[in-house]
Amino acid sequence: MSEQELNPPKTQQESAEPQARAEAKFAPRIPIRLRWTMLVGFTVALSVVVLFFVILDIERDAWLESQAAQAELQVDRLTDELKLPMLSGSSAETDLVVQGFLEKVPTVLGVLLKKVDGGVRRYGEVGDGKALSSAQINGTKVQQLSIGALWYAKSVRYAKTDLGEVAVHFSEQAWEEIASQLVKEILLGALIVVLISALWVYWLAGKMSQRLEMLANAAGKVAGGDYHVKMPVRGNDEISDAISQFNMMAKELLHKEALRNVFERYLNPKLVTDVFEGGQMKLENHRQEVSVLFADMVHFTSFSEITDTEEVVNVLNTHFEVFNRIIAYYGGHVDKYIGDAVMAVFNHPFADKDHARHAAKAGLAIAVACRELGVVRFDGEPISFRIGLNCGQAIAGNIGAAKRLEYTIIGDAVNVASRMSSVGEGGELVMSRATFEQLGPGFGFRSIGEQDIKGVSHDLELGVVEVKSEQVKRNIEHVVDLAFNLQLPEDVQKMEGDV
């Protein structure tokens, strides 16, 4: 298998995920309760501002209406007092009347008097008077001039004679005081409302975010492989629905993991991985080079005849448990158990360029483990296994009926390995010279001659493989020790340092 097959190129989405996670990690974290508090506070403040302008406009309209009524009375009184002085043409009396009016009415800032002959007299604060001079005053009723400030004007008539026009400038100080007091009261009320609503929302959002934080923590545990998570469901809202669905998801994942653990005990590990992680099987029939290891119990028939059934099963399971750990450590997997024999495959389904070397170490470790177990039969003979190894081309495929398939390997490489396990004595690892030459340094080959192997067209030179390197020996002893202490890591990348 090529390096590209072992490490397929990442998709655009997969390559973008780490960057997205990094950006999310360094992004500022704003708690939900703070976000809700800010949002509600801003909304309430905006509402208060809008209401403030509405109330201010209503209050000003009411004040202007009241001011217009008062101004009408004041202007009517002034025009009545000016009729005789203006009719007689006495400027002194006219000035006296206007000055007296300004003193009696403190809300009046100024008066502008325009005579029929075009003369204009100004009293108090009237500005430049151009706008007033050009303003058209019709009728005998008081009218407000639309020149910006509060000006009320009226024509001065005596009988049917036009004497002139008078305009009075009223102060807006009273409105400014009212508006100032209104602003203070509304701001105080707004502050109280915003504070109370913010505290209420902060508490309420805290109750919500507390459940969301619990949900996030539980999701983190599930992401870490802990599916024994069950959160309490309280309330009847979207968050409680999400928690309920999360509990169902965790329960299903726990059930799925339990099923996976069960299936991994009976099925090919690649099949289980593809089904549970990818959702579909991608097990195609193909041919590839593998190393096949057989370990067959010596004199099993006689042993099973004179031993209780439970004891036979117990002895086999005890040995096979240790064998399985050793095989898994060296990167292989148990393809099947055939009665009293175990068949292990290396370089399938998981690629391993040193599969022959690892398979040989596993076979030698199995022999050492049998001796350390030291199980003795009733006839006094120790339990031992004949071990055979062969490396060659095999067919990996789905074998069986439509409703009962087994993904396994078949071919001459498997048959020859089975024959090898029947050649040697108990506790010996037997293989051909061709297989031995693929092991690498650290091993010795004690030839037992050429033999005719069923299914092979020519004789093969067979031999017993022995350990010649102290480093390989220590590695095998270490692995056996781990197998007995239940500490074997099932990762071929963590194997020995003598490869």
Tab-separated table of C-alpha atoms in Angstrom, residues 6-447:
chain	number	residue	atom	x	y	z
A	6	LEU	CA	-2.108	5.340	3.979
A	7	ASN	CA	-2.337	9.135	4.230
A	8	PRO	CA	-5.076	10.285	1.815
A	9	PRO	CA	-5.068	13.991	0.975
A	10	LYS	CA	-7.302	16.106	3.171
A	11	THR	CA	-10.410	17.649	1.719
A	12	GLN	CA	-10.898	21.414	1.732
A	13	GLN	CA	-13.331	21.100	4.611
A	14	GLU	CA	-10.932	18.921	6.653
A	15	SER	CA	-8.036	21.331	6.095
A	16	ALA	CA	-10.225	24.297	7.065
A	17	GLU	CA	-11.406	22.714	10.324
A	18	PRO	CA	-8.142	23.210	12.296
A	19	GLN	CA	-8.002	26.855	11.237
A	20	ALA	CA	-11.618	27.370	12.274
A	21	ARG	CA	-10.961	25.721	15.631
A	22	ALA	CA	-7.887	27.914	16.177
A	23	GLU	CA	-9.832	31.075	15.347
A	24	ALA	CA	-12.640	30.019	17.684
A	25	LYS	CA	-10.113	29.315	20.431
A	26	PHE	CA	-8.620	32.820	20.342
A	27	ALA	CA	-11.924	34.645	19.745
A	28	PRO	CA	-13.149	36.638	22.773
A	29	ARG	CA	-15.682	34.667	24.770
A	30	ILE	CA	-18.775	36.666	25.734
A	31	PRO	CA	-21.102	34.770	28.119
A	32	ILE	CA	-24.743	34.440	27.099
A	33	ARG	CA	-25.971	36.170	30.236
A	34	LEU	CA	-23.810	39.203	29.434
A	35	ARG	CA	-25.002	39.265	25.826
A	36	TRP	CA	-28.662	39.124	26.887
A	37	THR	CA	-28.097	41.790	29.540
A	38	MET	CA	-26.448	44.100	27.009
A	39	LEU	CA	-29.171	43.452	24.427
A	40	VAL	CA	-32.052	44.053	26.826
A	41	GLY	CA	-30.320	47.084	28.358
A	42	PHE	CA	-29.782	48.599	24.920
A	43	THR	CA	-33.393	47.859	23.905
A	44	VAL	CA	-34.821	49.392	27.074
A	45	ALA	CA	-32.554	52.425	26.751
A	46	LEU	CA	-33.572	52.907	23.103
A	47	SER	CA	-37.245	52.567	24.059
A	48	VAL	CA	-36.815	55.168	26.801
A	49	VAL	CA	-35.159	57.587	24.353
A	50	VAL	CA	-38.029	57.211	21.876
A	51	LEU	CA	-40.625	57.638	24.628
A	52	PHE	CA	-38.709	60.657	25.926
A	53	PHE	CA	-38.996	62.492	22.610
A	54	VAL	CA	-42.664	61.551	22.284
A	55	ILE	CA	-43.450	62.787	25.799
A	56	LEU	CA	-41.357	65.899	25.258
A	57	ASP	CA	-43.237	66.707	22.069
A	58	ILE	CA	-46.619	66.197	23.753
A	59	GLU	CA	-45.616	68.351	26.717
A	60	ARG	CA	-44.331	71.141	24.448
A	61	ASP	CA	-47.552	71.163	22.456
A	62	ALA	CA	-49.514	71.451	25.701
A	63	TRP	CA	-47.294	74.260	26.966
A	64	LEU	CA	-47.518	76.157	23.661
A	65	GLU	CA	-51.287	75.913	23.780
A	66	SER	CA	-51.313	77.309	27.303
A	67	GLN	CA	-48.791	79.992	26.335
A	68	ALA	CA	-50.920	81.008	23.329
A	69	ALA	CA	-53.950	81.537	25.565
A	70	GLN	CA	-51.961	83.708	27.983
A	71	ALA	CA	-50.290	85.610	25.148
A	72	GLU	CA	-53.652	86.436	23.599
A	73	LEU	CA	-54.807	88.026	26.849
A	74	GLN	CA	-51.589	89.997	27.284
A	75	VAL	CA	-51.438	91.244	23.667
A	76	ASP	CA	-55.137	92.243	23.732
A	77	ARG	CA	-54.517	94.234	26.891
A	78	LEU	CA	-51.467	95.994	25.390
A	79	THR	CA	-53.272	96.958	22.169
A	80	ASP	CA	-56.180	98.394	24.149
A	81	GLU	CA	-53.776	100.540	26.177
A	82	LEU	CA	-51.955	101.734	23.012
A	83	LYS	CA	-54.986	102.891	21.072
A	84	LEU	CA	-55.293	106.377	22.571
A	85	PRO	CA	-51.550	107.249	22.670
A	86	MET	CA	-51.131	106.055	19.079
A	87	LEU	CA	-54.285	107.905	17.971
A	88	SER	CA	-53.011	111.138	19.489
A	89	GLY	CA	-49.553	110.548	18.071
A	90	SER	CA	-47.888	110.939	21.472
A	91	SER	CA	-44.646	108.984	21.395
A	92	ALA	CA	-43.978	109.681	25.081
A	93	GLU	CA	-47.264	108.160	26.193
A	94	THR	CA	-46.731	105.241	23.862
A	95	ASP	CA	-43.296	104.577	25.338
A	96	LEU	CA	-44.695	104.842	28.831
A	97	VAL	CA	-47.428	102.294	28.139
A	98	VAL	CA	-45.004	99.812	26.571
A	99	GLN	CA	-42.421	100.206	29.360
A	100	GLY	CA	-45.112	99.683	31.966
A	101	PHE	CA	-46.241	96.559	30.112
A	102	LEU	CA	-42.702	95.132	30.093
A	103	GLU	CA	-42.378	95.703	33.818
A	104	LYS	CA	-45.744	94.150	34.675
A	105	VAL	CA	-45.320	91.009	32.497
A	106	PRO	CA	-41.943	89.324	33.268
A	107	THR	CA	-42.455	86.672	30.583
A	108	VAL	CA	-42.284	89.341	27.854
A	109	LEU	CA	-38.798	89.953	26.455
A	110	GLY	CA	-39.533	92.693	23.958
A	111	VAL	CA	-42.136	94.629	21.995
A	112	LEU	CA	-42.020	95.957	18.440
A	113	LEU	CA	-44.414	98.691	17.431
A	114	LYS	CA	-44.999	99.510	13.758
A	115	LYS	CA	-47.042	102.608	12.943
A	116	VAL	CA	-49.176	103.230	9.889
A	117	ASP	CA	-46.748	105.789	8.560
A	118	GLY	CA	-43.976	103.156	8.541
A	119	GLY	CA	-42.224	104.149	11.728
A	120	VAL	CA	-40.951	101.320	13.889
A	121	ARG	CA	-40.135	101.425	17.573
A	122	ARG	CA	-38.357	98.649	19.468
A	123	TYR	CA	-38.545	97.906	23.170
A	124	GLY	CA	-36.455	95.202	24.923
A	125	GLU	CA	-35.119	92.149	23.068
A	126	VAL	CA	-36.500	92.202	19.535
A	127	GLY	CA	-33.448	91.412	17.384
A	128	ASP	CA	-32.968	93.166	14.102
A	129	GLY	CA	-36.733	93.307	13.482
A	130	LYS	CA	-36.459	92.619	9.722
A	131	ALA	CA	-38.548	89.484	9.889
A	132	LEU	CA	-41.093	91.261	12.071
A	133	SER	CA	-41.283	94.209	9.755
A	134	SER	CA	-42.030	91.991	6.776
A	135	ALA	CA	-44.551	89.793	8.624
A	136	GLN	CA	-48.140	90.185	7.446
A	137	ILE	CA	-50.671	90.711	10.249
A	138	ASN	CA	-54.288	90.413	9.174
A	139	GLY	CA	-57.400	90.867	11.193
A	140	THR	CA	-58.028	92.049	14.692
A	141	LYS	CA	-57.242	88.779	16.436
A	142	VAL	CA	-53.930	87.815	18.072
A	143	GLN	CA	-51.861	85.525	15.888
A	144	GLN	CA	-48.528	83.753	16.360
A	145	LEU	CA	-45.796	84.710	13.926
A	146	SER	CA	-43.857	81.864	12.336
A	147	ILE	CA	-40.408	83.406	12.648
A	148	GLY	CA	-38.768	80.943	15.073
A	149	ALA	CA	-39.200	82.626	18.462
A	150	LEU	CA	-42.455	83.113	20.367
A	151	TRP	CA	-43.895	86.241	18.760
A	152	TYR	CA	-47.551	87.148	18.995
A	153	ALA	CA	-48.932	90.102	17.037
A	154	LYS	CA	-52.137	92.079	16.503
A	155	SER	CA	-53.299	95.088	14.539
A	156	VAL	CA	-54.066	98.191	16.575
A	157	ARG	CA	-57.382	99.802	15.525
A	158	TYR	CA	-59.533	102.474	16.911
A	159	ALA	CA	-63.059	102.220	15.547
A	160	LYS	CA	-62.319	101.562	11.887
A	161	THR	CA	-59.030	103.404	11.797
A	162	ASP	CA	-55.745	101.385	11.476
A	163	LEU	CA	-53.202	102.816	13.888
A	164	GLY	CA	-50.459	100.243	13.372
A	165	GLU	CA	-49.315	96.831	14.495
A	166	VAL	CA	-47.804	95.517	17.715
A	167	ALA	CA	-45.703	92.310	18.143
A	168	VAL	CA	-44.749	90.882	21.539
A	169	HIS	CA	-41.775	88.550	22.127
A	170	PHE	CA	-42.470	86.070	24.944
A	171	SER	CA	-39.766	84.173	26.857
A	172	GLU	CA	-39.348	80.351	26.595
A	173	GLN	CA	-37.581	80.057	29.938
A	174	ALA	CA	-40.625	78.453	31.524
A	175	TRP	CA	-40.551	75.694	28.908
A	176	GLU	CA	-36.834	75.183	29.352
A	177	GLU	CA	-37.347	74.671	33.087
A	178	ILE	CA	-40.184	72.232	32.443
A	179	ALA	CA	-38.100	70.335	29.864
A	180	SER	CA	-35.098	70.215	32.202
A	181	GLN	CA	-37.203	68.782	35.026
A	182	LEU	CA	-38.808	66.334	32.611
A	183	VAL	CA	-35.393	65.129	31.407
A	184	LYS	CA	-34.236	64.527	34.970
A	185	GLU	CA	-37.341	62.569	35.901
A	186	ILE	CA	-37.298	60.460	32.728
A	187	LEU	CA	-33.582	59.718	33.033
A	188	LEU	CA	-34.028	58.656	36.653
A	189	GLY	CA	-36.964	56.441	35.724
A	190	ALA	CA	-35.043	55.031	32.758
A	191	LEU	CA	-32.040	54.257	34.941
A	192	ILE	CA	-34.222	52.410	37.429
A	193	VAL	CA	-36.001	50.465	34.662
A	194	VAL	CA	-32.745	49.553	32.889
A	195	LEU	CA	-31.131	48.476	36.160
A	196	ILE	CA	-34.065	46.325	37.249
A	197	SER	CA	-34.509	44.772	33.804
A	198	ALA	CA	-30.751	44.132	33.465
A	199	LEU	CA	-30.615	42.409	36.853
A	200	TRP	CA	-33.673	40.340	36.005
A	201	VAL	CA	-32.356	39.364	32.566
A	202	TYR	CA	-28.891	38.637	34.005
A	203	TRP	CA	-30.422	36.227	36.507
A	204	LEU	CA	-32.757	34.650	33.968
A	205	ALA	CA	-30.033	34.317	31.315
A	206	GLY	CA	-27.754	32.866	33.984
A	207	LYS	CA	-30.264	30.109	34.632
A	208	MET	CA	-30.365	29.413	30.902
A	209	SER	CA	-26.611	29.573	30.361
A	210	GLN	CA	-26.046	27.308	33.360
A	211	ARG	CA	-27.904	24.526	31.591
A	212	LEU	CA	-26.108	25.297	28.330
A	213	GLU	CA	-22.739	25.122	30.093
A	214	MET	CA	-23.741	21.764	31.577
A	215	LEU	CA	-24.714	20.635	28.088
A	216	ALA	CA	-21.366	21.834	26.681
A	217	ASN	CA	-19.427	20.035	29.432
A	218	ALA	CA	-21.402	16.864	28.823
A	219	ALA	CA	-20.762	17.158	25.075
A	220	GLY	CA	-17.043	17.482	25.837
A	221	LYS	CA	-17.147	14.253	27.822
A	222	VAL	CA	-18.926	12.477	24.987
A	223	ALA	CA	-16.368	13.833	22.514
A	224	GLY	CA	-13.683	12.379	24.784
A	225	GLY	CA	-15.277	8.936	24.619
A	226	ASP	CA	-17.237	8.972	27.888
A	227	TYR	CA	-20.773	7.979	26.935
A	228	HIS	CA	-21.978	7.387	30.514
A	229	VAL	CA	-23.434	10.884	30.612
A	230	LYS	CA	-26.990	11.642	31.606
A	231	MET	CA	-28.147	15.170	32.307
A	232	PRO	CA	-31.248	16.008	34.367
A	233	VAL	CA	-34.131	17.306	32.262
A	234	ARG	CA	-35.864	20.252	33.924
A	235	GLY	CA	-38.431	22.595	32.457
A	236	ASN	CA	-40.383	22.483	29.235
A	237	ASP	CA	-38.542	24.617	26.711
A	238	GLU	CA	-36.104	24.322	23.811
A	239	ILE	CA	-33.106	23.785	26.117
A	240	SER	CA	-34.800	20.936	27.972
A	241	ASP	CA	-35.675	19.418	24.582
A	242	ALA	CA	-32.021	19.697	23.548
A	243	ILE	CA	-30.886	18.068	26.819
A	244	SER	CA	-33.391	15.266	26.339
A	245	GLN	CA	-32.161	14.661	22.786
A	246	PHE	CA	-28.550	14.789	24.017
A	247	ASN	CA	-29.301	12.089	26.601
A	248	MET	CA	-30.803	9.932	23.872
A	249	MET	CA	-27.728	10.507	21.693
A	250	ALA	CA	-25.356	9.564	24.534
A	251	LYS	CA	-27.414	6.460	25.224
A	252	GLU	CA	-27.285	5.431	21.576
A	253	LEU	CA	-23.522	6.064	21.435
A	254	LEU	CA	-23.043	3.958	24.557
A	255	HIS	CA	-25.099	1.195	22.994
A	256	LYS	CA	-23.139	1.517	19.755
A	257	GLU	CA	-19.833	1.336	21.649
A	258	ALA	CA	-21.037	-1.766	23.501
A	259	LEU	CA	-22.002	-3.362	20.195
A	260	ARG	CA	-18.649	-2.439	18.739
A	261	ASN	CA	-16.830	-4.043	21.657
A	262	VAL	CA	-18.869	-7.197	21.159
A	263	PHE	CA	-18.337	-7.277	17.399
A	264	GLU	CA	-14.608	-6.684	17.732
A	265	ARG	CA	-14.388	-9.940	19.648
A	266	TYR	CA	-15.853	-11.881	16.732
A	267	LEU	CA	-15.305	-9.919	13.515
A	268	ASN	CA	-12.426	-8.539	11.504
A	269	PRO	CA	-11.308	-5.234	13.094
A	270	LYS	CA	-11.290	-3.364	9.768
A	271	LEU	CA	-14.879	-4.426	9.102
A	272	VAL	CA	-15.950	-3.202	12.528
A	273	THR	CA	-14.084	0.103	12.105
A	274	ASP	CA	-15.562	0.769	8.666
A	275	VAL	CA	-19.114	0.011	9.785
A	276	PHE	CA	-19.071	1.935	13.057
A	277	GLU	CA	-17.008	4.934	11.942
A	278	GLY	CA	-17.775	5.200	8.240
A	279	GLY	CA	-21.276	3.769	8.240
A	280	GLN	CA	-20.471	1.351	5.427
A	281	MET	CA	-18.158	-1.511	4.605
A	282	LYS	CA	-15.313	-0.919	2.174
A	283	LEU	CA	-13.918	-4.439	2.240
A	284	GLU	CA	-12.967	-5.260	-1.331
A	285	ASN	CA	-11.629	-8.594	-2.482
A	286	HIS	CA	-7.952	-8.249	-3.330
A	287	ARG	CA	-4.617	-10.014	-3.242
A	288	GLN	CA	-1.723	-8.899	-1.050
A	289	GLU	CA	1.338	-10.146	0.775
A	290	VAL	CA	0.752	-11.243	4.375
A	291	SER	CA	2.438	-13.140	7.165
A	292	VAL	CA	0.279	-15.905	8.591
A	293	LEU	CA	0.982	-17.360	12.025
A	294	PHE	CA	-0.551	-20.608	13.277
A	295	ALA	CA	-0.331	-21.924	16.838
A	296	ASP	CA	-1.764	-25.421	17.356
A	297	MET	CA	-1.947	-27.257	20.709
A	298	VAL	CA	0.094	-30.449	20.938
A	299	HIS	CA	-1.900	-33.659	21.691
A	300	PHE	CA	-5.160	-31.767	22.078
A	301	THR	CA	-7.311	-34.826	21.288
A	302	SER	CA	-5.962	-36.909	24.151
A	303	PHE	CA	-6.044	-33.895	26.465
A	304	SER	CA	-9.717	-33.186	25.732
A	305	GLU	CA	-10.664	-36.871	26.222
A	306	ILE	CA	-9.322	-37.124	29.767
A	307	THR	CA	-10.149	-33.570	30.932
A	308	ASP	CA	-13.467	-32.041	31.986
A	309	THR	CA	-15.116	-29.821	29.404
A	310	GLU	CA	-14.960	-26.699	31.566
A	311	GLU	CA	-11.288	-27.269	32.232
A	312	VAL	CA	-10.538	-27.712	28.514
A	313	VAL	CA	-12.306	-24.456	27.675
A	314	ASN	CA	-10.589	-22.677	30.542
A	315	VAL	CA	-7.108	-23.838	29.466
A	316	LEU	CA	-7.678	-22.783	25.850
A	317	ASN	CA	-9.115	-19.384	26.808
A	318	THR	CA	-6.251	-18.730	29.234
A	319	HIS	CA	-3.659	-19.362	26.527
A	320	PHE	CA	-5.571	-17.587	23.779
A	321	GLU	CA	-6.038	-14.474	25.955
A	322	VAL	CA	-2.274	-14.084	26.306
A	323	PHE	CA	-1.698	-14.969	22.641
A	324	ASN	CA	-4.178	-12.316	21.509
A	325	ARG	CA	-2.420	-9.574	23.477
A	326	ILE	CA	0.957	-10.544	22.088
A	327	ILE	CA	-0.341	-10.654	18.519
A	328	ALA	CA	-2.111	-7.295	18.905
A	329	TYR	CA	1.030	-5.676	20.311
A	330	TYR	CA	3.071	-6.683	17.278
A	331	GLY	CA	0.488	-5.239	14.884
A	332	GLY	CA	-1.338	-8.389	13.843
A	333	HIS	CA	-4.843	-9.555	14.553
A	334	VAL	CA	-6.434	-12.898	15.282
A	335	ASP	CA	-8.292	-13.897	12.138
A	336	LYS	CA	-9.984	-16.903	13.678
A	337	TYR	CA	-9.826	-19.606	16.310
A	338	ILE	CA	-9.991	-23.097	14.839
A	339	GLY	CA	-10.743	-25.372	17.739
A	340	ASP	CA	-7.462	-25.668	19.625
A	341	ALA	CA	-5.546	-23.522	17.118
A	342	VAL	CA	-5.267	-19.783	16.543
A	343	MET	CA	-4.647	-18.164	13.176
A	344	ALA	CA	-3.123	-14.669	13.185
A	345	VAL	CA	-2.498	-12.389	10.203
A	346	PHE	CA	0.037	-9.579	9.867
A	347	ASN	CA	-0.065	-6.798	7.245
A	348	HIS	CA	-3.818	-7.252	6.949
A	349	PRO	CA	-6.070	-5.435	7.424
A	350	PHE	CA	-3.550	-2.937	8.856
A	351	ALA	CA	-0.435	-2.257	6.792
A	352	ASP	CA	2.963	-3.139	8.304
A	353	LYS	CA	6.111	-3.103	6.183
A	354	ASP	CA	7.965	-5.277	8.759
A	355	HIS	CA	5.135	-7.777	9.112
A	356	ALA	CA	7.352	-10.874	8.759
A	357	ARG	CA	9.699	-9.707	11.534
A	358	HIS	CA	6.828	-8.809	13.834
A	359	ALA	CA	5.044	-12.102	13.154
A	360	ALA	CA	8.217	-14.031	14.027
A	361	LYS	CA	8.578	-12.142	17.301
A	362	ALA	CA	4.928	-12.854	18.096
A	363	GLY	CA	5.456	-16.600	17.453
A	364	LEU	CA	8.560	-16.713	19.681
A	365	ALA	CA	6.744	-14.719	22.387
A	366	ILE	CA	3.842	-17.210	22.276
A	367	ALA	CA	6.305	-20.062	22.890
A	368	VAL	CA	7.798	-18.203	25.879
A	369	ALA	CA	4.320	-17.404	27.228
A	370	CYS	CA	3.336	-21.105	27.096
A	371	ARG	CA	6.365	-22.046	29.177
A	372	GLU	CA	5.638	-19.301	31.704
A	373	LEU	CA	2.007	-20.325	31.993
A	374	GLY	CA	3.255	-23.801	32.919
A	375	VAL	CA	-0.089	-25.571	32.622
A	376	VAL	CA	0.376	-29.334	33.108
A	377	ARG	CA	-2.017	-32.004	31.911
A	378	PHE	CA	-3.215	-34.911	34.056
A	379	ASP	CA	-0.632	-37.170	32.470
A	380	GLY	CA	2.143	-34.833	33.621
A	381	GLU	CA	2.920	-33.418	30.168
A	382	PRO	CA	3.082	-29.591	29.898
A	383	ILE	CA	0.672	-27.811	27.566
A	384	SER	CA	2.569	-26.595	24.504
A	385	PHE	CA	1.811	-25.296	21.035
A	386	ARG	CA	3.402	-26.002	17.680
A	387	ILE	CA	3.917	-22.700	15.877
A	388	GLY	CA	4.212	-22.170	12.148
A	389	LEU	CA	4.818	-19.024	10.128
A	390	ASN	CA	4.695	-18.352	6.420
A	391	CYS	CA	4.939	-15.185	4.364
A	392	GLY	CA	3.398	-14.932	0.903
A	393	GLN	CA	0.578	-13.768	-1.331
A	394	ALA	CA	-2.980	-14.402	-0.132
A	395	ILE	CA	-6.485	-13.412	-1.184
A	396	ALA	CA	-8.418	-11.171	1.212
A	397	GLY	CA	-12.123	-11.439	0.555
A	398	ASN	CA	-15.656	-11.949	1.763
A	399	ILE	CA	-16.116	-15.705	2.060
A	400	GLY	CA	-19.369	-17.439	2.916
A	401	ALA	CA	-23.074	-17.361	2.185
A	402	ALA	CA	-25.176	-14.309	1.411
A	403	LYS	CA	-26.491	-14.112	4.977
A	404	ARG	CA	-23.321	-15.214	6.761
A	405	LEU	CA	-20.047	-13.807	5.436
A	406	GLU	CA	-16.565	-13.825	6.891
A	407	TYR	CA	-13.938	-11.355	5.770
A	408	THR	CA	-10.753	-13.441	5.891
A	409	ILE	CA	-7.724	-14.471	3.875
A	410	ILE	CA	-7.317	-17.632	1.882
A	411	GLY	CA	-4.706	-19.089	-0.427
A	412	ASP	CA	-1.410	-20.998	-0.475
A	413	ALA	CA	0.214	-18.675	2.078
A	414	VAL	CA	-2.417	-19.683	4.636
A	415	ASN	CA	-2.267	-23.393	3.805
A	416	VAL	CA	1.530	-23.499	4.002
A	417	ALA	CA	1.499	-21.720	7.376
A	418	SER	CA	-0.937	-24.342	8.661
A	419	ARG	CA	1.373	-27.108	7.431
A	420	MET	CA	4.336	-25.448	9.169
A	421	SER	CA	2.581	-25.651	12.532
A	422	SER	CA	2.312	-29.436	12.182
A	423	VAL	CA	6.012	-29.986	11.414
A	424	GLY	CA	7.864	-28.846	14.518
A	425	GLU	CA	7.755	-29.857	18.143
A	426	GLY	CA	5.881	-28.049	20.880
A	427	GLY	CA	7.323	-24.617	21.633
A	428	GLU	CA	9.174	-24.352	18.289
A	429	LEU	CA	8.633	-21.738	15.579
A	430	VAL	CA	8.927	-23.353	12.139
A	431	MET	CA	9.122	-21.564	8.791
A	432	SER	CA	10.691	-21.862	5.380
A	433	ARG	CA	14.104	-20.488	4.447
A	434	ALA	CA	12.418	-17.953	2.132
A	435	THR	CA	10.312	-16.573	4.972
A	436	PHE	CA	13.296	-16.483	7.338
A	437	GLU	CA	15.262	-14.309	4.931
A	438	GLN	CA	12.618	-11.575	5.350
A	439	LEU	CA	12.983	-11.365	9.146
A	440	GLY	CA	16.057	-9.194	9.312
A	441	PRO	CA	18.892	-9.413	11.890
A	442	GLY	CA	18.644	-10.933	15.364
A	443	PHE	CA	17.367	-14.403	14.421
A	444	GLY	CA	18.953	-17.796	13.711
A	445	PHE	CA	17.757	-20.574	11.407
A	446	ARG	CA	18.281	-24.230	12.410
A	447	SER	CA	17.523	-26.205	9.288
